[in-house]
Amino acid sequence: MLSRKIRTTFSGLFIVCLLLIAVVFGLMFGYRVVLKQKTRYDYMEQIAKQQDFIQDQVDTQFAKELADKKREAKGEHKLSEAELAKLEENKLKAYKEKLKAWKKEKKIPLSYAVPIKGEEGLKPVFIDFGDASKQIAAKLESQGLIKSKTVFQVLSKLNGFDGNYQYGTHYLRPNMGYDELMFTLTLKPDRVLVVIPEGSTYIDIKNILRKSGISFNEAKMDKLMNSPEKFEHFDFLDGIKRTPGRNFLLDGYLFPDSYYFDCNASEISILSTLLNNTHYKLLDQYYERANTLNMTMDQVIILASIIQKESSVSQEMYKVSRVFSNRLAKGIALESCATINYLRQQERLEPVFLVKDNDLNRESAYNTYKNPGLTPGPICNPGAEAISAALYPDTSAESRNYLYFCAAGKTGRNVFANTLQEHQANIEKYLEPLNGN
């Protein structure tokens, strides 16, 4: 019979062996977990890269289609908001189809795929610039995406995700694990396409932003629109004059184009993006040309905004510019119907095709029938062609003495005249039939 001392020794050895076996199995299990986690990260990174690759392919195709359509139009008509929206719809459809085909080919399970905006059941989480894992964990917990803030913070630290989270709006699945949530939050956040047509006003742009799903504080943005000093790095804003009737000082400088914004982008970042585009569109030679014409850039933008609203035909804008240039040189009132419709829009009235006497008699510095010279500020945000036209009026012999133009019925084009007699004949031919005369 074994002595108590021997039994105790064997018992100790047995416990040590059990502990060693447990440690070995623990290490093996831990290694398998880490290896599986690394494989999952690698897999998700591969998926994310492929999604970006497909997105780039589709974006390139979209840009090509847009350029082709503009060439087909031969510069006569700008693409409408509906046409741009249709192109974007086709783009999104192509993206989803390509991604679906790739997933099917690679046999990717949904739980391993990076979330894509548009999937059912996704929850939006907005990460502010500078948010640490503590703030992020609180946001995830409030959305029901995690059960423990502490676990998230510890795992974020251990896995090396701290400091790598991308600020912006991320769309997450409720069934994602902690590591999948962390990885997804390090990816580029989702963006919303916003298409701003040429000739849009600031009021129009706010409505477009809302319809696109952008969340912003209207009062804060309105205040920024009257605070050009907040954007002092843009030299072209230096010449803006604070004149009566100019409701938003930056209106006219929000360049119409296609943009991608975070749906929770700050007001100042939205305006900075639009102004930055304007900065690049106003070429150095434009400033030189403005000096030659003895105009400030603000005057150029004001004139361009009126031209933009008077014609949607690119080549025709230069003839409209010639009419206005000649009138300004002679001290004759511009008599632009577009400025009357601008006043109507300020009162939330619909624009009219034929301006009546009650509108012509409006008391406002923006009424170019009663006041010679330019309006106090732009009446819209002009595109590149209208700005170019304002600086380079048509120089053909035919247009040299143009002083009048009117709509050629409802064709979308204008007819021009040198004399009042010719202009009245054009009105009788094209406009009076529309007035029931």
Coordinates of C-alpha atoms in Angstrom, one line a residue:
M1 CA 0.0 0.0 0.0
L2 CA 1.4 3.3 -1.1
S3 CA 2.3 5.7 1.6
R4 CA 0.5 9.0 2.0
K5 CA 3.6 10.9 0.8
I6 CA 3.8 8.9 -2.4
R7 CA 0.0 9.3 -3.0
T8 CA 0.4 13.1 -2.5
T9 CA 3.3 13.2 -5.0
F10 CA 1.3 11.3 -7.6
S11 CA -1.7 13.4 -7.1
G12 CA 0.4 16.5 -7.6
L13 CA 2.0 15.1 -10.7
F14 CA -1.5 14.2 -12.0
I15 CA -2.8 17.7 -11.4
V16 CA 0.3 19.2 -13.1
C17 CA -0.3 16.9 -16.1
L18 CA -3.9 18.0 -16.3
L19 CA -2.8 21.6 -16.1
L20 CA -0.2 21.1 -18.8
I21 CA -2.8 19.4 -21.0
A22 CA -5.3 22.2 -20.4
V23 CA -2.6 24.8 -21.3
V24 CA -1.7 22.9 -24.5
F25 CA -5.3 22.6 -25.5
G26 CA -5.9 26.2 -24.5
L27 CA -3.0 27.3 -26.7
M28 CA -4.1 25.2 -29.5
F29 CA -7.7 26.5 -29.2
G30 CA -6.4 30.1 -28.9
Y31 CA -4.2 29.6 -32.0
R32 CA -7.1 28.2 -34.0
V33 CA -9.3 31.2 -32.9
V34 CA -6.5 33.7 -33.8
L35 CA -5.9 31.9 -37.1
K36 CA -9.6 31.9 -37.9
Q37 CA -9.9 35.5 -36.9
K38 CA -6.9 36.4 -39.2
T39 CA -8.4 34.5 -42.0
R40 CA -11.7 36.3 -41.5
Y41 CA -10.0 39.7 -41.5
D42 CA -8.0 38.8 -44.6
Y43 CA -11.3 37.6 -46.3
M44 CA -13.2 40.8 -45.3
E45 CA -10.3 42.9 -46.5
Q46 CA -10.3 41.1 -49.8
I47 CA -14.0 41.6 -50.1
A48 CA -13.7 45.3 -49.3
K49 CA -11.0 45.8 -51.9
Q50 CA -13.1 44.0 -54.5
Q51 CA -16.1 46.1 -53.7
D52 CA -13.9 49.2 -54.1
F53 CA -12.6 47.8 -57.4
I54 CA -16.1 47.2 -58.8
Q55 CA -17.2 50.6 -57.6
D56 CA -14.2 52.2 -59.5
Q57 CA -15.1 50.2 -62.6
V58 CA -18.7 51.4 -62.5
D59 CA -17.7 55.0 -61.7
T60 CA -15.4 55.0 -64.7
Q61 CA -18.2 53.6 -66.9
F62 CA -20.6 56.2 -65.5
A63 CA -18.2 59.1 -66.3
K64 CA -17.8 57.7 -69.9
E65 CA -21.6 57.5 -70.4
L66 CA -21.9 61.1 -69.1
A67 CA -19.2 62.4 -71.4
D68 CA -20.8 60.5 -74.4
K69 CA -24.2 62.0 -73.7
K70 CA -22.8 65.5 -73.5
R71 CA -21.0 64.9 -76.9
E72 CA -24.3 63.6 -78.4
A73 CA -26.0 66.8 -77.2
K74 CA -23.3 68.7 -79.2
G75 CA -23.2 71.4 -76.5
E76 CA -26.7 72.5 -77.2
H77 CA -28.6 71.3 -74.1
K78 CA -27.4 70.5 -70.6
L79 CA -28.3 67.2 -69.1
S80 CA -31.4 67.5 -67.0
E81 CA -31.6 66.4 -63.4
A82 CA -33.8 63.5 -64.5
E83 CA -31.2 62.3 -67.0
L84 CA -28.4 62.5 -64.5
A85 CA -30.6 60.6 -62.0
K86 CA -31.2 57.9 -64.6
L87 CA -27.5 57.5 -65.2
E88 CA -26.9 57.2 -61.5
E89 CA -29.7 54.6 -61.2
N90 CA -28.1 52.6 -64.0
K91 CA -24.7 52.9 -62.2
L92 CA -26.0 51.6 -58.9
K93 CA -27.8 48.7 -60.7
A94 CA -24.5 47.8 -62.5
Y95 CA -22.6 47.9 -59.3
K96 CA -25.0 45.6 -57.5
E97 CA -25.1 43.1 -60.4
K98 CA -21.3 42.9 -60.7
L99 CA -20.9 42.5 -56.9
K100 CA -23.6 39.8 -56.8
A101 CA -21.8 37.9 -59.7
W102 CA -18.5 38.1 -57.9
K103 CA -19.9 36.9 -54.6
K104 CA -21.6 34.0 -56.3
E105 CA -18.3 33.1 -58.1
K106 CA -16.3 33.2 -54.8
K107 CA -19.1 31.5 -52.8
I108 CA -19.1 34.3 -50.2
P109 CA -21.5 33.8 -47.3
L110 CA -23.4 36.9 -46.3
S111 CA -22.0 36.9 -42.7
Y112 CA -18.5 37.4 -44.2
A113 CA -19.3 40.1 -46.7
V114 CA -18.8 43.7 -45.9
P115 CA -22.2 45.5 -45.5
I116 CA -23.4 47.5 -48.4
K117 CA -25.8 50.4 -48.1
G118 CA -29.2 49.2 -49.3
E119 CA -29.2 45.8 -47.6
E120 CA -32.2 45.2 -45.4
G121 CA -31.8 45.6 -41.7
L122 CA -28.6 47.7 -41.6
K123 CA -28.2 50.2 -38.8
P124 CA -26.4 53.5 -39.5
V125 CA -23.8 54.6 -37.0
F126 CA -22.1 58.0 -37.3
I127 CA -18.5 58.2 -36.1
D128 CA -17.5 61.8 -35.3
F129 CA -14.0 63.0 -36.1
G130 CA -11.8 62.2 -33.1
D131 CA -14.2 59.6 -31.6
A132 CA -12.2 57.0 -29.5
S133 CA -13.2 53.4 -28.9
K134 CA -15.1 54.5 -25.7
Q135 CA -17.4 56.9 -27.6
I136 CA -17.8 54.4 -30.5
A137 CA -18.7 51.6 -28.1
A138 CA -21.4 53.7 -26.5
K139 CA -22.9 54.4 -30.0
L140 CA -22.8 50.7 -30.9
E141 CA -24.4 49.8 -27.6
S142 CA -27.2 52.4 -28.0
Q143 CA -28.0 50.8 -31.4
G144 CA -28.1 47.3 -29.9
L145 CA -25.1 46.2 -32.0
I146 CA -23.0 45.1 -29.0
K147 CA -23.8 44.0 -25.4
S148 CA -20.8 45.2 -23.6
K149 CA -18.9 48.5 -24.1
T150 CA -16.0 47.2 -22.0
V151 CA -15.5 44.0 -24.1
F152 CA -15.5 46.2 -27.3
Q153 CA -12.9 48.6 -25.8
V154 CA -10.7 45.7 -24.6
L155 CA -10.9 43.8 -27.9
S156 CA -10.3 47.0 -29.9
K157 CA -7.1 47.6 -27.9
L158 CA -5.9 44.0 -28.2
N159 CA -6.6 43.7 -31.9
G160 CA -4.9 47.0 -32.7
F161 CA -8.0 48.8 -34.0
D162 CA -7.7 51.8 -31.7
G163 CA -6.9 55.0 -33.7
N164 CA -7.8 53.3 -37.1
Y165 CA -11.6 54.0 -37.1
Q166 CA -12.8 56.1 -40.1
Y167 CA -15.2 59.0 -39.2
G168 CA -18.4 59.2 -41.1
T169 CA -21.6 57.1 -41.4
H170 CA -21.2 53.3 -41.5
Y171 CA -24.0 50.8 -42.1
L172 CA -23.7 47.7 -39.9
R173 CA -25.6 44.4 -39.6
P174 CA -27.1 43.5 -36.2
N175 CA -25.6 40.0 -36.3
M176 CA -22.0 41.1 -36.7
G177 CA -19.4 40.0 -34.2
Y178 CA -17.2 42.4 -32.3
D179 CA -14.2 41.8 -34.7
E180 CA -16.4 42.3 -37.8
L181 CA -17.8 45.5 -36.4
M182 CA -14.3 46.8 -35.6
F183 CA -12.9 45.9 -39.1
T184 CA -15.9 47.4 -40.9
L185 CA -15.5 50.7 -39.0
T186 CA -11.9 51.0 -40.3
L187 CA -13.2 51.0 -43.9
K188 CA -14.2 54.0 -46.0
P189 CA -17.7 55.1 -44.8
D190 CA -20.6 55.2 -47.2
R191 CA -21.2 58.4 -49.3
V192 CA -24.4 59.8 -50.8
L193 CA -24.4 61.1 -54.4
V194 CA -25.7 64.6 -54.7
V195 CA -26.4 66.1 -58.2
I196 CA -26.7 69.9 -58.3
P197 CA -27.9 71.1 -61.7
E198 CA -26.6 74.3 -63.2
G199 CA -28.8 77.3 -62.4
S200 CA -29.7 76.0 -58.9
T201 CA -30.1 78.5 -56.1
Y202 CA -28.9 78.0 -52.5
I203 CA -32.6 77.3 -51.6
D204 CA -32.7 74.6 -54.4
I205 CA -29.5 73.1 -53.1
K206 CA -30.8 72.8 -49.6
N207 CA -33.8 70.9 -51.0
I208 CA -31.6 68.7 -53.1
L209 CA -29.5 67.8 -50.0
R210 CA -32.6 66.9 -48.0
K211 CA -34.0 64.7 -50.8
S212 CA -30.6 63.0 -51.1
G213 CA -30.7 62.0 -47.4
I214 CA -28.2 64.5 -46.1
S215 CA -28.8 65.6 -42.5
F216 CA -27.8 69.2 -41.7
N217 CA -28.8 72.1 -39.5
E218 CA -30.4 74.6 -41.8
A219 CA -30.0 77.6 -39.5
K220 CA -26.3 76.9 -39.1
M221 CA -25.8 76.5 -42.8
D222 CA -27.7 79.8 -43.5
K223 CA -25.4 81.6 -41.1
L224 CA -22.3 80.2 -42.8
M225 CA -23.7 81.3 -46.2
N226 CA -23.4 84.9 -44.9
S227 CA -20.0 84.4 -43.3
P228 CA -17.4 84.4 -46.1
E229 CA -14.7 85.1 -43.5
K230 CA -15.1 81.5 -42.5
F231 CA -13.8 80.5 -45.9
E232 CA -11.0 83.1 -46.1
H233 CA -8.7 80.8 -48.0
F234 CA -10.8 81.2 -51.1
D235 CA -9.6 84.5 -52.7
F236 CA -12.6 84.8 -55.0
L237 CA -14.8 85.6 -52.0
D238 CA -12.9 88.7 -51.2
G239 CA -14.8 90.9 -53.6
I240 CA -18.3 90.0 -52.4
K241 CA -20.3 93.1 -51.4
R242 CA -22.9 93.1 -48.6
T243 CA -25.7 94.9 -50.5
P244 CA -29.4 95.2 -49.6
G245 CA -31.4 92.3 -51.0
R246 CA -28.5 89.9 -51.1
N247 CA -29.9 87.3 -48.8
F248 CA -27.0 84.8 -48.9
L249 CA -23.6 86.1 -49.8
L250 CA -22.2 82.8 -51.0
D251 CA -25.1 82.1 -53.3
G252 CA -23.7 82.0 -56.8
Y253 CA -20.4 80.4 -55.7
L254 CA -21.7 76.9 -55.0
F255 CA -20.5 75.2 -58.1
P256 CA -23.2 72.9 -59.7
D257 CA -21.8 69.4 -60.2
S258 CA -22.0 65.8 -58.9
Y259 CA -20.7 65.3 -55.3
Y260 CA -20.4 62.5 -52.8
F261 CA -21.2 63.5 -49.2
D262 CA -21.5 61.6 -46.0
C263 CA -25.2 61.7 -45.0
N264 CA -24.1 63.3 -41.7
A265 CA -21.5 65.7 -43.2
S266 CA -21.1 69.0 -41.3
E267 CA -22.5 72.2 -42.7
I268 CA -19.1 73.7 -43.1
S269 CA -17.7 70.7 -44.9
I270 CA -20.6 70.7 -47.4
L271 CA -20.1 74.3 -48.3
S272 CA -16.3 74.0 -48.3
T273 CA -16.6 71.1 -50.9
L274 CA -18.8 73.2 -53.2
L275 CA -16.6 76.3 -52.8
N276 CA -13.4 74.3 -53.4
N277 CA -14.8 73.1 -56.7
T278 CA -15.5 76.7 -57.7
H279 CA -11.9 77.6 -56.8
Y280 CA -10.7 75.0 -59.3
K281 CA -13.2 76.1 -62.0
L282 CA -12.2 79.8 -61.9
L283 CA -9.1 79.6 -64.0
D284 CA -6.2 82.1 -63.7
Q285 CA -7.0 83.5 -67.1
Y286 CA -10.5 84.2 -65.9
Y287 CA -9.2 86.8 -63.4
E288 CA -7.0 88.3 -66.1
R289 CA -9.9 88.5 -68.5
A290 CA -12.1 90.1 -65.8
N291 CA -9.5 92.8 -65.2
T292 CA -9.3 93.4 -69.0
L293 CA -13.1 93.9 -68.9
N294 CA -12.8 96.1 -65.8
M295 CA -15.0 93.7 -63.9
T296 CA -14.7 92.1 -60.5
M297 CA -15.1 88.4 -60.2
D298 CA -18.3 89.0 -58.3
Q299 CA -19.7 91.0 -61.2
V300 CA -18.6 88.2 -63.5
I301 CA -20.5 85.6 -61.4
I302 CA -23.6 87.9 -61.2
L303 CA -23.7 88.3 -65.0
A304 CA -23.0 84.5 -65.5
S305 CA -25.9 83.7 -63.2
I306 CA -28.3 85.8 -65.3
I307 CA -27.0 84.2 -68.6
Q308 CA -27.4 80.8 -67.0
K309 CA -31.1 81.4 -66.4
E310 CA -31.7 83.0 -69.8
S311 CA -30.4 80.1 -71.8
S312 CA -29.8 76.4 -71.4
V313 CA -28.1 76.2 -74.8
S314 CA -24.3 76.3 -74.4
Q315 CA -23.5 77.9 -77.7
E316 CA -26.3 80.4 -77.4
M317 CA -25.1 81.7 -74.0
Y318 CA -22.3 83.7 -75.7
K319 CA -24.9 85.6 -77.8
V320 CA -26.9 86.3 -74.7
S321 CA -23.7 87.6 -73.1
R322 CA -23.2 89.8 -76.1
V323 CA -26.6 91.4 -75.7
F324 CA -26.0 92.1 -72.0
S325 CA -22.5 93.4 -72.7
N326 CA -23.8 95.8 -75.3
R327 CA -26.6 97.0 -73.0
L328 CA -24.2 97.5 -70.0
A329 CA -21.8 99.5 -72.3
K330 CA -24.7 101.8 -73.4
G331 CA -26.2 102.1 -69.9
I332 CA -29.4 100.4 -71.0
A333 CA -31.3 98.2 -68.5
L334 CA -30.7 94.5 -69.0
E335 CA -34.5 93.8 -69.0
S336 CA -34.0 90.1 -68.1
C337 CA -37.1 88.0 -67.4
A338 CA -34.8 85.7 -65.4
T339 CA -34.4 88.3 -62.7
I340 CA -38.2 88.7 -62.5
N341 CA -38.6 85.0 -62.0
Y342 CA -35.9 85.1 -59.3
L343 CA -38.0 87.7 -57.4
R344 CA -41.0 85.4 -57.8
Q345 CA -39.0 82.5 -56.5
Q346 CA -38.1 84.5 -53.4
E347 CA -41.8 84.8 -52.7
R348 CA -42.3 81.1 -53.3
L349 CA -44.2 81.8 -56.6
E350 CA -43.8 79.6 -59.7
P351 CA -41.7 81.0 -62.6
V352 CA -43.6 82.3 -65.6
F353 CA -42.8 82.0 -69.3
L354 CA -44.4 85.3 -70.2
V355 CA -43.8 88.2 -67.7
K356 CA -46.8 90.4 -66.9
D357 CA -46.9 94.1 -66.0
N358 CA -47.5 93.4 -62.3
D359 CA -44.2 91.6 -62.2
L360 CA -42.4 94.2 -64.3
N361 CA -43.4 96.9 -61.8
R362 CA -41.9 95.1 -58.8
E363 CA -39.9 97.4 -56.5
S364 CA -36.6 95.6 -56.1
A365 CA -33.0 96.1 -57.0
Y366 CA -33.2 92.8 -58.7
N367 CA -35.8 94.1 -61.2
T368 CA -33.6 94.7 -64.2
Y369 CA -36.5 96.3 -66.1
K370 CA -36.5 99.2 -63.7
N371 CA -32.9 99.3 -62.7
P372 CA -29.9 99.6 -65.1
G373 CA -26.8 97.6 -64.5
L374 CA -26.3 94.2 -62.7
T375 CA -28.3 92.9 -59.9
P376 CA -26.9 93.2 -56.3
G377 CA -26.0 89.5 -56.3
P378 CA -26.2 86.3 -58.4
I379 CA -29.6 84.9 -59.1
C380 CA -28.4 81.3 -59.2
N381 CA -25.2 79.2 -59.2
P382 CA -23.9 79.3 -62.8
G383 CA -22.0 76.5 -64.5
A384 CA -18.7 76.7 -66.3
E385 CA -20.2 77.5 -69.7
A386 CA -22.1 80.5 -68.4
I387 CA -19.1 81.9 -66.5
S388 CA -17.0 81.5 -69.7
A389 CA -19.8 83.3 -71.7
A390 CA -19.9 86.2 -69.2
L391 CA -16.2 86.7 -69.8
Y392 CA -16.1 86.1 -73.6
P393 CA -19.2 87.4 -75.3
D394 CA -19.8 86.3 -78.9
T395 CA -17.5 88.2 -81.3
S396 CA -19.1 87.3 -84.6
A397 CA -20.1 90.1 -87.0
E398 CA -23.7 89.0 -86.8
S399 CA -23.9 89.5 -83.1
R400 CA -21.8 92.7 -82.8
N401 CA -24.8 95.0 -82.4
Y402 CA -27.2 92.7 -80.6
L403 CA -29.4 94.5 -78.1
Y404 CA -32.4 92.3 -77.8
F405 CA -33.5 88.6 -77.6
C406 CA -36.6 86.7 -76.8
A407 CA -37.7 83.1 -76.6
A408 CA -38.3 81.3 -79.9
G409 CA -41.7 80.0 -78.6
K410 CA -41.2 77.0 -76.4
T411 CA -38.3 75.5 -78.4
G412 CA -35.8 76.2 -75.6
R413 CA -33.9 78.6 -77.8
N414 CA -33.8 82.4 -78.3
V415 CA -33.9 84.7 -81.3
F416 CA -31.8 87.9 -81.4
A417 CA -32.2 91.3 -82.8
N418 CA -30.2 94.5 -83.3
T419 CA -33.1 97.0 -83.2
L420 CA -36.4 97.4 -81.2
Q421 CA -38.4 97.0 -84.5
E422 CA -36.7 93.7 -85.2
H423 CA -37.3 92.6 -81.6
Q424 CA -41.0 93.5 -81.7
A425 CA -41.4 91.5 -84.9
N426 CA -39.8 88.5 -83.1
I427 CA -42.2 88.9 -80.2
E428 CA -45.2 89.0 -82.6
K429 CA -44.0 85.9 -84.3
Y430 CA -43.0 83.7 -81.4
L431 CA -44.6 85.0 -78.2
E432 CA -47.9 86.7 -78.9
P433 CA -49.4 83.4 -80.2
L434 CA -48.6 81.9 -76.8
N435 CA -50.4 84.8 -75.1
G436 CA -53.7 84.1 -76.9
N437 CA -53.2 87.2 -79.2

